[in-house]
Amino acid sequence: MNTEETIKFYDENSSQYCKNTFLVDMTDLYNRFLRHLPEGASILDAGCGSGRDSLAFKNLGYEVYALDASDKIVEVCRKNTGIEATVRSFDDIYESSEYDAVWACASLLHVSHTTLPSVLEKIKVSLKPSGYLYASFRYGKESRISKDGRYFNDMDESKIRKLVDQVKGFEIVDMWTSEGEGKYHGIGTWLNVILKKSL
């Protein structure tokens, strides 16, 4: 997996990347996710990027925490949101029964298929009983390295189901495809999934 090159891309392109993604309208995805959560729920934005989603959740009255592996991206998120986002990777999620939900929009797609089960296990542990995880991936079956050096682990419905069967303790409560818009938001099809902690 090209982890260092992926983080390097976001460090070197943080300003332009965040500018291109910050104003993308995510209302439909928010509504589909937030209907599962109680008022004022605690949400971890895992792979927070520009802080677009963290700010939206904060403005809706949720208790928001944020992390990203790129220190340059975290700087932008802090500036955009006023939230003390932290520089850490998915492997550094160590909380236990801390969050009502984890939001991983276009972020877990950078985790290899061999590492993804252990990352999902960490996320599951960080969730309160019956907590929720939202994740989105480029739609497909392969893992690949893009021209800009970023690693992508594409997912389709069968790969998600196999992953959930492998990890245990999650159930799929919603899964759908959507079309991306904008240069970085993703031209093409995305797979969205909402998992509920069941163990």
PDB file of N, CA and C in Angstrom, residues 95-184:
ATOM      1  N   GLU A  95     -10.026   4.807  21.390  1.00  0.00           N
ATOM      2  CA  GLU A  95     -11.126   5.018  22.319  1.00  0.00           C
ATOM      3  C   GLU A  95     -11.989   3.767  22.453  1.00  0.00           C
ATOM      4  N   SER A  96     -12.716   3.688  23.561  1.00  0.00           N
ATOM      5  CA  SER A  96     -13.616   2.566  23.812  1.00  0.00           C
ATOM      6  C   SER A  96     -14.998   3.094  24.189  1.00  0.00           C
ATOM      7  N   SER A  97     -16.011   2.690  23.420  1.00  0.00           N
ATOM      8  CA  SER A  97     -17.409   3.096  23.669  1.00  0.00           C
ATOM      9  C   SER A  97     -17.538   4.610  23.839  1.00  0.00           C
ATOM     10  N   GLU A  98     -16.867   5.352  22.968  1.00  0.00           N
ATOM     11  CA  GLU A  98     -16.772   6.809  23.094  1.00  0.00           C
ATOM     12  C   GLU A  98     -17.789   7.562  22.235  1.00  0.00           C
ATOM     13  N   TYR A  99     -18.075   7.035  21.039  1.00  0.00           N
ATOM     14  CA  TYR A  99     -18.844   7.805  20.067  1.00  0.00           C
ATOM     15  C   TYR A  99     -20.178   7.136  19.732  1.00  0.00           C
ATOM     16  N   ASP A 100     -21.163   7.988  19.452  1.00  0.00           N
ATOM     17  CA  ASP A 100     -22.437   7.472  18.933  1.00  0.00           C
ATOM     18  C   ASP A 100     -22.296   7.078  17.473  1.00  0.00           C
ATOM     19  N   ALA A 101     -21.367   7.721  16.787  1.00  0.00           N
ATOM     20  CA  ALA A 101     -21.189   7.428  15.363  1.00  0.00           C
ATOM     21  C   ALA A 101     -19.795   7.833  14.907  1.00  0.00           C
ATOM     22  N   VAL A 102     -19.338   7.151  13.864  1.00  0.00           N
ATOM     23  CA  VAL A 102     -18.102   7.519  13.169  1.00  0.00           C
ATOM     24  C   VAL A 102     -18.474   7.797  11.715  1.00  0.00           C
ATOM     25  N   TRP A 103     -18.024   8.928  11.222  1.00  0.00           N
ATOM     26  CA  TRP A 103     -18.264   9.347   9.843  1.00  0.00           C
ATOM     27  C   TRP A 103     -16.934   9.239   9.101  1.00  0.00           C
ATOM     28  N   ALA A 104     -16.872   8.366   8.105  1.00  0.00           N
ATOM     29  CA  ALA A 104     -15.628   8.154   7.347  1.00  0.00           C
ATOM     30  C   ALA A 104     -15.929   8.333   5.864  1.00  0.00           C
ATOM     31  N   CYS A 105     -16.080   9.580   5.489  1.00  0.00           N
ATOM     32  CA  CYS A 105     -16.453   9.914   4.113  1.00  0.00           C
ATOM     33  C   CYS A 105     -15.213   9.965   3.227  1.00  0.00           C
ATOM     34  N   ALA A 106     -15.135   9.060   2.264  1.00  0.00           N
ATOM     35  CA  ALA A 106     -14.014   9.028   1.318  1.00  0.00           C
ATOM     36  C   ALA A 106     -12.669   9.005   2.026  1.00  0.00           C
ATOM     37  N   SER A 107     -12.578   8.244   3.107  1.00  0.00           N
ATOM     38  CA  SER A 107     -11.313   8.164   3.840  1.00  0.00           C
ATOM     39  C   SER A 107     -10.847   6.716   4.026  1.00  0.00           C
ATOM     40  N   LEU A 108     -11.730   5.830   4.422  1.00  0.00           N
ATOM     41  CA  LEU A 108     -11.343   4.427   4.560  1.00  0.00           C
ATOM     42  C   LEU A 108     -10.948   3.814   3.225  1.00  0.00           C
ATOM     43  N   LEU A 109     -11.293   4.480   2.141  1.00  0.00           N
ATOM     44  CA  LEU A 109     -10.917   3.980   0.818  1.00  0.00           C
ATOM     45  C   LEU A 109      -9.411   3.992   0.590  1.00  0.00           C
ATOM     46  N   HIS A 110      -8.660   4.663   1.490  1.00  0.00           N
ATOM     47  CA  HIS A 110      -7.206   4.666   1.385  1.00  0.00           C
ATOM     48  C   HIS A 110      -6.559   3.559   2.221  1.00  0.00           C
ATOM     49  N   VAL A 111      -7.372   2.728   2.855  1.00  0.00           N
ATOM     50  CA  VAL A 111      -6.868   1.630   3.693  1.00  0.00           C
ATOM     51  C   VAL A 111      -6.868   0.340   2.877  1.00  0.00           C
ATOM     52  N   SER A 112      -5.776  -0.405   2.939  1.00  0.00           N
ATOM     53  CA  SER A 112      -5.666  -1.629   2.138  1.00  0.00           C
ATOM     54  C   SER A 112      -6.663  -2.696   2.598  1.00  0.00           C
ATOM     55  N   HIS A 113      -6.964  -3.615   1.703  1.00  0.00           N
ATOM     56  CA  HIS A 113      -7.933  -4.664   2.025  1.00  0.00           C
ATOM     57  C   HIS A 113      -7.421  -5.570   3.144  1.00  0.00           C
ATOM     58  N   THR A 114      -6.092  -5.660   3.305  1.00  0.00           N
ATOM     59  CA  THR A 114      -5.557  -6.499   4.378  1.00  0.00           C
ATOM     60  C   THR A 114      -5.629  -5.807   5.736  1.00  0.00           C
ATOM     61  N   THR A 115      -5.561  -4.481   5.729  1.00  0.00           N
ATOM     62  CA  THR A 115      -5.588  -3.708   6.974  1.00  0.00           C
ATOM     63  C   THR A 115      -6.984  -3.289   7.384  1.00  0.00           C
ATOM     64  N   LEU A 116      -7.889  -3.196   6.424  1.00  0.00           N
ATOM     65  CA  LEU A 116      -9.228  -2.667   6.692  1.00  0.00           C
ATOM     66  C   LEU A 116      -9.978  -3.427   7.792  1.00  0.00           C
ATOM     67  N   PRO A 117      -9.912  -4.757   7.872  1.00  0.00           N
ATOM     68  CA  PRO A 117     -10.615  -5.431   8.968  1.00  0.00           C
ATOM     69  C   PRO A 117     -10.167  -4.979  10.356  1.00  0.00           C
ATOM     70  N   SER A 118      -8.851  -4.807  10.559  1.00  0.00           N
ATOM     71  CA  SER A 118      -8.375  -4.380  11.875  1.00  0.00           C
ATOM     72  C   SER A 118      -8.770  -2.935  12.164  1.00  0.00           C
ATOM     73  N   VAL A 119      -8.816  -2.097  11.134  1.00  0.00           N
ATOM     74  CA  VAL A 119      -9.259  -0.714  11.313  1.00  0.00           C
ATOM     75  C   VAL A 119     -10.737  -0.684  11.688  1.00  0.00           C
ATOM     76  N   LEU A 120     -11.540  -1.492  11.017  1.00  0.00           N
ATOM     77  CA  LEU A 120     -12.966  -1.553  11.361  1.00  0.00           C
ATOM     78  C   LEU A 120     -13.169  -2.056  12.788  1.00  0.00           C
ATOM     79  N   GLU A 121     -12.316  -2.963  13.216  1.00  0.00           N
ATOM     80  CA  GLU A 121     -12.393  -3.454  14.595  1.00  0.00           C
ATOM     81  C   GLU A 121     -12.129  -2.314  15.576  1.00  0.00           C
ATOM     82  N   LYS A 122     -11.135  -1.478  15.296  1.00  0.00           N
ATOM     83  CA  LYS A 122     -10.845  -0.333  16.157  1.00  0.00           C
ATOM     84  C   LYS A 122     -12.015   0.643  16.187  1.00  0.00           C
ATOM     85  N   ILE A 123     -12.596   0.886  15.026  1.00  0.00           N
ATOM     86  CA  ILE A 123     -13.753   1.782  14.957  1.00  0.00           C
ATOM     87  C   ILE A 123     -14.919   1.202  15.739  1.00  0.00           C
ATOM     88  N   LYS A 124     -15.137  -0.092  15.597  1.00  0.00           N
ATOM     89  CA  LYS A 124     -16.230  -0.745  16.322  1.00  0.00           C
ATOM     90  C   LYS A 124     -16.060  -0.584  17.826  1.00  0.00           C
ATOM     91  N   VAL A 125     -14.842  -0.789  18.317  1.00  0.00           N
ATOM     92  CA  VAL A 125     -14.568  -0.648  19.753  1.00  0.00           C
ATOM     93  C   VAL A 125     -14.821   0.788  20.208  1.00  0.00           C
ATOM     94  N   SER A 126     -14.519   1.763  19.338  1.00  0.00           N
ATOM     95  CA  SER A 126     -14.681   3.169  19.707  1.00  0.00           C
ATOM     96  C   SER A 126     -16.147   3.586  19.791  1.00  0.00           C
ATOM     97  N   LEU A 127     -17.024   2.801  19.200  1.00  0.00           N
ATOM     98  CA  LEU A 127     -18.446   3.132  19.177  1.00  0.00           C
ATOM     99  C   LEU A 127     -19.158   2.671  20.442  1.00  0.00           C
ATOM    100  N   LYS A 128     -20.129   3.451  20.851  1.00  0.00           N
ATOM    101  CA  LYS A 128     -21.006   3.026  21.934  1.00  0.00           C
ATOM    102  C   LYS A 128     -21.857   1.856  21.440  1.00  0.00           C
ATOM    103  N   PRO A 129     -22.474   1.096  22.358  1.00  0.00           N
ATOM    104  CA  PRO A 129     -23.377   0.030  21.917  1.00  0.00           C
ATOM    105  C   PRO A 129     -24.425   0.578  20.947  1.00  0.00           C
ATOM    106  N   SER A 130     -24.654  -0.133  19.857  1.00  0.00           N
ATOM    107  CA  SER A 130     -25.611   0.274  18.816  1.00  0.00           C
ATOM    108  C   SER A 130     -25.184   1.554  18.104  1.00  0.00           C
ATOM    109  N   GLY A 131     -23.872   1.867  18.130  1.00  0.00           N
ATOM    110  CA  GLY A 131     -23.368   3.017  17.395  1.00  0.00           C
ATOM    111  C   GLY A 131     -23.317   2.738  15.898  1.00  0.00           C
ATOM    112  N   TYR A 132     -23.102   3.794  15.126  1.00  0.00           N
ATOM    113  CA  TYR A 132     -23.156   3.683  13.668  1.00  0.00           C
ATOM    114  C   TYR A 132     -21.853   4.145  13.014  1.00  0.00           C
ATOM    115  N   LEU A 133     -21.552   3.523  11.877  1.00  0.00           N
ATOM    116  CA  LEU A 133     -20.432   3.922  11.041  1.00  0.00           C
ATOM    117  C   LEU A 133     -20.947   4.205   9.640  1.00  0.00           C
ATOM    118  N   TYR A 134     -20.618   5.387   9.114  1.00  0.00           N
ATOM    119  CA  TYR A 134     -20.843   5.677   7.696  1.00  0.00           C
ATOM    120  C   TYR A 134     -19.498   5.662   6.991  1.00  0.00           C
ATOM    121  N   ALA A 135     -19.439   5.025   5.830  1.00  0.00           N
ATOM    122  CA  ALA A 135     -18.215   5.017   5.032  1.00  0.00           C
ATOM    123  C   ALA A 135     -18.575   5.072   3.556  1.00  0.00           C
ATOM    124  N   SER A 136     -17.681   5.676   2.769  1.00  0.00           N
ATOM    125  CA  SER A 136     -17.902   5.706   1.323  1.00  0.00           C
ATOM    126  C   SER A 136     -16.612   5.357   0.594  1.00  0.00           C
ATOM    127  N   PHE A 137     -16.787   4.672  -0.526  1.00  0.00           N
ATOM    128  CA  PHE A 137     -15.669   4.170  -1.321  1.00  0.00           C
ATOM    129  C   PHE A 137     -15.943   4.421  -2.800  1.00  0.00           C
ATOM    130  N   ARG A 138     -14.880   4.549  -3.569  1.00  0.00           N
ATOM    131  CA  ARG A 138     -15.061   4.503  -5.016  1.00  0.00           C
ATOM    132  C   ARG A 138     -15.629   3.124  -5.366  1.00  0.00           C
ATOM    133  N   TYR A 139     -16.564   3.098  -6.297  1.00  0.00           N
ATOM    134  CA  TYR A 139     -17.228   1.842  -6.632  1.00  0.00           C
ATOM    135  C   TYR A 139     -16.361   1.001  -7.568  1.00  0.00           C
ATOM    136  N   GLY A 140     -16.107  -0.245  -7.154  1.00  0.00           N
ATOM    137  CA  GLY A 140     -15.316  -1.149  -7.978  1.00  0.00           C
ATOM    138  C   GLY A 140     -14.856  -2.357  -7.186  1.00  0.00           C
ATOM    139  N   LYS A 141     -14.001  -3.154  -7.784  1.00  0.00           N
ATOM    140  CA  LYS A 141     -13.551  -4.398  -7.162  1.00  0.00           C
ATOM    141  C   LYS A 141     -12.059  -4.409  -6.855  1.00  0.00           C
ATOM    142  N   GLU A 142     -11.304  -3.454  -7.396  1.00  0.00           N
ATOM    143  CA  GLU A 142      -9.852  -3.537  -7.350  1.00  0.00           C
ATOM    144  C   GLU A 142      -9.239  -2.545  -6.367  1.00  0.00           C
ATOM    145  N   SER A 143      -7.982  -2.809  -5.984  1.00  0.00           N
ATOM    146  CA  SER A 143      -7.165  -1.805  -5.308  1.00  0.00           C
ATOM    147  C   SER A 143      -6.202  -1.257  -6.352  1.00  0.00           C
ATOM    148  N   ARG A 144      -5.864   0.038  -6.219  1.00  0.00           N
ATOM    149  CA  ARG A 144      -5.067   0.661  -7.271  1.00  0.00           C
ATOM    150  C   ARG A 144      -4.333   1.880  -6.723  1.00  0.00           C
ATOM    151  N   ILE A 145      -3.345   2.324  -7.465  1.00  0.00           N
ATOM    152  CA  ILE A 145      -2.646   3.564  -7.157  1.00  0.00           C
ATOM    153  C   ILE A 145      -2.936   4.538  -8.296  1.00  0.00           C
ATOM    154  N   SER A 146      -3.476   5.700  -7.947  1.00  0.00           N
ATOM    155  CA  SER A 146      -3.850   6.690  -8.955  1.00  0.00           C
ATOM    156  C   SER A 146      -2.608   7.387  -9.502  1.00  0.00           C
ATOM    157  N   LYS A 147      -2.801   8.185 -10.534  1.00  0.00           N
ATOM    158  CA  LYS A 147      -1.684   8.883 -11.174  1.00  0.00           C
ATOM    159  C   LYS A 147      -0.978   9.831 -10.226  1.00  0.00           C
ATOM    160  N   ASP A 148      -1.717  10.354  -9.231  1.00  0.00           N
ATOM    161  CA  ASP A 148      -1.101  11.289  -8.284  1.00  0.00           C
ATOM    162  C   ASP A 148      -0.439  10.584  -7.103  1.00  0.00           C
ATOM    163  N   GLY A 149      -0.435   9.241  -7.128  1.00  0.00           N
ATOM    164  CA  GLY A 149       0.278   8.477  -6.111  1.00  0.00           C
ATOM    165  C   GLY A 149      -0.572   7.983  -4.958  1.00  0.00           C
ATOM    166  N   ARG A 150      -1.845   8.341  -4.932  1.00  0.00           N
ATOM    167  CA  ARG A 150      -2.717   7.910  -3.834  1.00  0.00           C
ATOM    168  C   ARG A 150      -3.175   6.464  -4.025  1.00  0.00           C
ATOM    169  N   TYR A 151      -3.243   5.739  -2.918  1.00  0.00           N
ATOM    170  CA  TYR A 151      -3.760   4.369  -2.929  1.00  0.00           C
ATOM    171  C   TYR A 151      -5.265   4.390  -2.744  1.00  0.00           C
ATOM    172  N   PHE A 152      -5.981   3.578  -3.517  1.00  0.00           N
ATOM    173  CA  PHE A 152      -7.427   3.430  -3.386  1.00  0.00           C
ATOM    174  C   PHE A 152      -7.798   1.957  -3.303  1.00  0.00           C
ATOM    175  N   ASN A 153      -8.656   1.642  -2.344  1.00  0.00           N
ATOM    176  CA  ASN A 153      -9.223   0.307  -2.209  1.00  0.00           C
ATOM    177  C   ASN A 153     -10.697   0.417  -2.584  1.00  0.00           C
ATOM    178  N   ASP A 154     -11.017   0.158  -3.849  1.00  0.00           N
ATOM    179  CA  ASP A 154     -12.391   0.279  -4.322  1.00  0.00           C
ATOM    180  C   ASP A 154     -13.248  -0.847  -3.744  1.00  0.00           C
ATOM    181  N   MET A 155     -14.537  -0.566  -3.588  1.00  0.00           N
ATOM    182  CA  MET A 155     -15.434  -1.544  -2.975  1.00  0.00           C
ATOM    183  C   MET A 155     -16.736  -1.636  -3.758  1.00  0.00           C
ATOM    184  N   ASP A 156     -17.288  -2.840  -3.809  1.00  0.00           N
ATOM    185  CA  ASP A 156     -18.651  -3.018  -4.295  1.00  0.00           C
ATOM    186  C   ASP A 156     -19.449  -3.732  -3.212  1.00  0.00           C
ATOM    187  N   GLU A 157     -20.708  -4.021  -3.486  1.00  0.00           N
ATOM    188  CA  GLU A 157     -21.573  -4.599  -2.458  1.00  0.00           C
ATOM    189  C   GLU A 157     -21.054  -5.936  -1.928  1.00  0.00           C
ATOM    190  N   SER A 158     -20.531  -6.769  -2.809  1.00  0.00           N
ATOM    191  CA  SER A 158     -20.057  -8.084  -2.369  1.00  0.00           C
ATOM    192  C   SER A 158     -18.832  -7.966  -1.481  1.00  0.00           C
ATOM    193  N   LYS A 159     -17.933  -7.024  -1.792  1.00  0.00           N
ATOM    194  CA  LYS A 159     -16.745  -6.826  -0.960  1.00  0.00           C
ATOM    195  C   LYS A 159     -17.124  -6.292   0.421  1.00  0.00           C
ATOM    196  N   ILE A 160     -18.107  -5.396   0.473  1.00  0.00           N
ATOM    197  CA  ILE A 160     -18.569  -4.880   1.769  1.00  0.00           C
ATOM    198  C   ILE A 160     -19.156  -6.010   2.601  1.00  0.00           C
ATOM    199  N   ARG A 161     -19.984  -6.836   1.997  1.00  0.00           N
ATOM    200  CA  ARG A 161     -20.615  -7.935   2.750  1.00  0.00           C
ATOM    201  C   ARG A 161     -19.569  -8.913   3.275  1.00  0.00           C
ATOM    202  N   LYS A 162     -18.567  -9.223   2.471  1.00  0.00           N
ATOM    203  CA  LYS A 162     -17.496 -10.121   2.914  1.00  0.00           C
ATOM    204  C   LYS A 162     -16.714  -9.493   4.068  1.00  0.00           C
ATOM    205  N   LEU A 163     -16.482  -8.193   3.977  1.00  0.00           N
ATOM    206  CA  LEU A 163     -15.753  -7.479   5.030  1.00  0.00           C
ATOM    207  C   LEU A 163     -16.526  -7.517   6.341  1.00  0.00           C
ATOM    208  N   VAL A 164     -17.813  -7.254   6.278  1.00  0.00           N
ATOM    209  CA  VAL A 164     -18.649  -7.270   7.484  1.00  0.00           C
ATOM    210  C   VAL A 164     -18.697  -8.676   8.089  1.00  0.00           C
ATOM    211  N   ASP A 165     -18.771  -9.684   7.231  1.00  0.00           N
ATOM    212  CA  ASP A 165     -18.758 -11.071   7.722  1.00  0.00           C
ATOM    213  C   ASP A 165     -17.433 -11.394   8.406  1.00  0.00           C
ATOM    214  N   GLN A 166     -16.360 -10.826   7.892  1.00  0.00           N
ATOM    215  CA  GLN A 166     -15.024 -11.094   8.432  1.00  0.00           C
ATOM    216  C   GLN A 166     -14.810 -10.419   9.781  1.00  0.00           C
ATOM    217  N   VAL A 167     -15.264  -9.176   9.911  1.00  0.00           N
ATOM    218  CA  VAL A 167     -15.008  -8.398  11.119  1.00  0.00           C
ATOM    219  C   VAL A 167     -15.878  -8.853  12.278  1.00  0.00           C
ATOM    220  N   LYS A 168     -17.142  -9.141  12.001  1.00  0.00           N
ATOM    221  CA  LYS A 168     -18.134  -9.496  13.028  1.00  0.00           C
ATOM    222  C   LYS A 168     -18.484  -8.272  13.877  1.00  0.00           C
ATOM    223  N   GLY A 169     -19.680  -8.261  14.402  1.00  0.00           N
ATOM    224  CA  GLY A 169     -20.076  -7.191  15.305  1.00  0.00           C
ATOM    225  C   GLY A 169     -20.639  -5.961  14.628  1.00  0.00           C
ATOM    226  N   PHE A 170     -20.786  -6.010  13.310  1.00  0.00           N
ATOM    227  CA  PHE A 170     -21.447  -4.960  12.556  1.00  0.00           C
ATOM    228  C   PHE A 170     -22.577  -5.581  11.743  1.00  0.00           C
ATOM    229  N   GLU A 171     -23.641  -4.814  11.544  1.00  0.00           N
ATOM    230  CA  GLU A 171     -24.670  -5.219  10.602  1.00  0.00           C
ATOM    231  C   GLU A 171     -24.898  -4.076   9.613  1.00  0.00           C
ATOM    232  N   ILE A 172     -25.168  -4.414   8.373  1.00  0.00           N
ATOM    233  CA  ILE A 172     -25.437  -3.412   7.354  1.00  0.00           C
ATOM    234  C   ILE A 172     -26.879  -2.945   7.497  1.00  0.00           C
ATOM    235  N   VAL A 173     -27.051  -1.647   7.721  1.00  0.00           N
ATOM    236  CA  VAL A 173     -28.420  -1.111   7.822  1.00  0.00           C
ATOM    237  C   VAL A 173     -28.809  -0.306   6.595  1.00  0.00           C
ATOM    238  N   ASP A 174     -27.827   0.094   5.786  1.00  0.00           N
ATOM    239  CA  ASP A 174     -28.124   0.845   4.567  1.00  0.00           C
ATOM    240  C   ASP A 174     -26.913   0.759   3.648  1.00  0.00           C
ATOM    241  N   MET A 175     -27.163   0.600   2.358  1.00  0.00           N
ATOM    242  CA  MET A 175     -26.080   0.575   1.380  1.00  0.00           C
ATOM    243  C   MET A 175     -26.644   1.045   0.051  1.00  0.00           C
ATOM    244  N   TRP A 176     -25.959   2.010  -0.591  1.00  0.00           N
ATOM    245  CA  TRP A 176     -26.467   2.568  -1.835  1.00  0.00           C
ATOM    246  C   TRP A 176     -25.329   3.190  -2.631  1.00  0.00           C
ATOM    247  N   THR A 177     -25.554   3.396  -3.899  1.00  0.00           N
ATOM    248  CA  THR A 177     -24.576   4.055  -4.750  1.00  0.00           C
ATOM    249  C   THR A 177     -25.026   5.488  -5.020  1.00  0.00           C
ATOM    250  N   SER A 178     -24.051   6.358  -5.274  1.00  0.00           N
ATOM    251  CA  SER A 178     -24.338   7.747  -5.613  1.00  0.00           C
ATOM    252  C   SER A 178     -23.308   8.211  -6.628  1.00  0.00           C
ATOM    253  N   GLU A 179     -23.652   9.276  -7.323  1.00  0.00           N
ATOM    254  CA  GLU A 179     -22.751   9.831  -8.328  1.00  0.00           C
ATOM    255  C   GLU A 179     -22.020  11.030  -7.748  1.00  0.00           C
ATOM    256  N   GLY A 180     -20.700  11.047  -7.877  1.00  0.00           N
ATOM    257  CA  GLY A 180     -19.901  12.129  -7.342  1.00  0.00           C
ATOM    258  C   GLY A 180     -19.905  13.338  -8.260  1.00  0.00           C
ATOM    259  N   GLU A 181     -19.633  14.481  -7.679  1.00  0.00           N
ATOM    260  CA  GLU A 181     -19.555  15.718  -8.450  1.00  0.00           C
ATOM    261  C   GLU A 181     -18.301  16.473  -8.043  1.00  0.00           C
ATOM    262  N   GLY A 182     -17.699  17.161  -8.981  1.00  0.00           N
ATOM    263  CA  GLY A 182     -16.530  17.962  -8.651  1.00  0.00           C
ATOM    264  C   GLY A 182     -15.245  17.180  -8.842  1.00  0.00           C
ATOM    265  N   LYS A 183     -14.155  17.909  -9.022  1.00  0.00           N
ATOM    266  CA  LYS A 183     -12.873  17.289  -9.349  1.00  0.00           C
ATOM    267  C   LYS A 183     -12.426  16.281  -8.305  1.00  0.00           C
ATOM    268  N   TYR A 184     -12.517  16.648  -7.019  1.00  0.00           N
ATOM    269  CA  TYR A 184     -12.023  15.757  -5.972  1.00  0.00           C
ATOM    270  C   TYR A 184     -13.139  14.991  -5.283  1.00  0.00           C
TER     271      TYR A 184
END
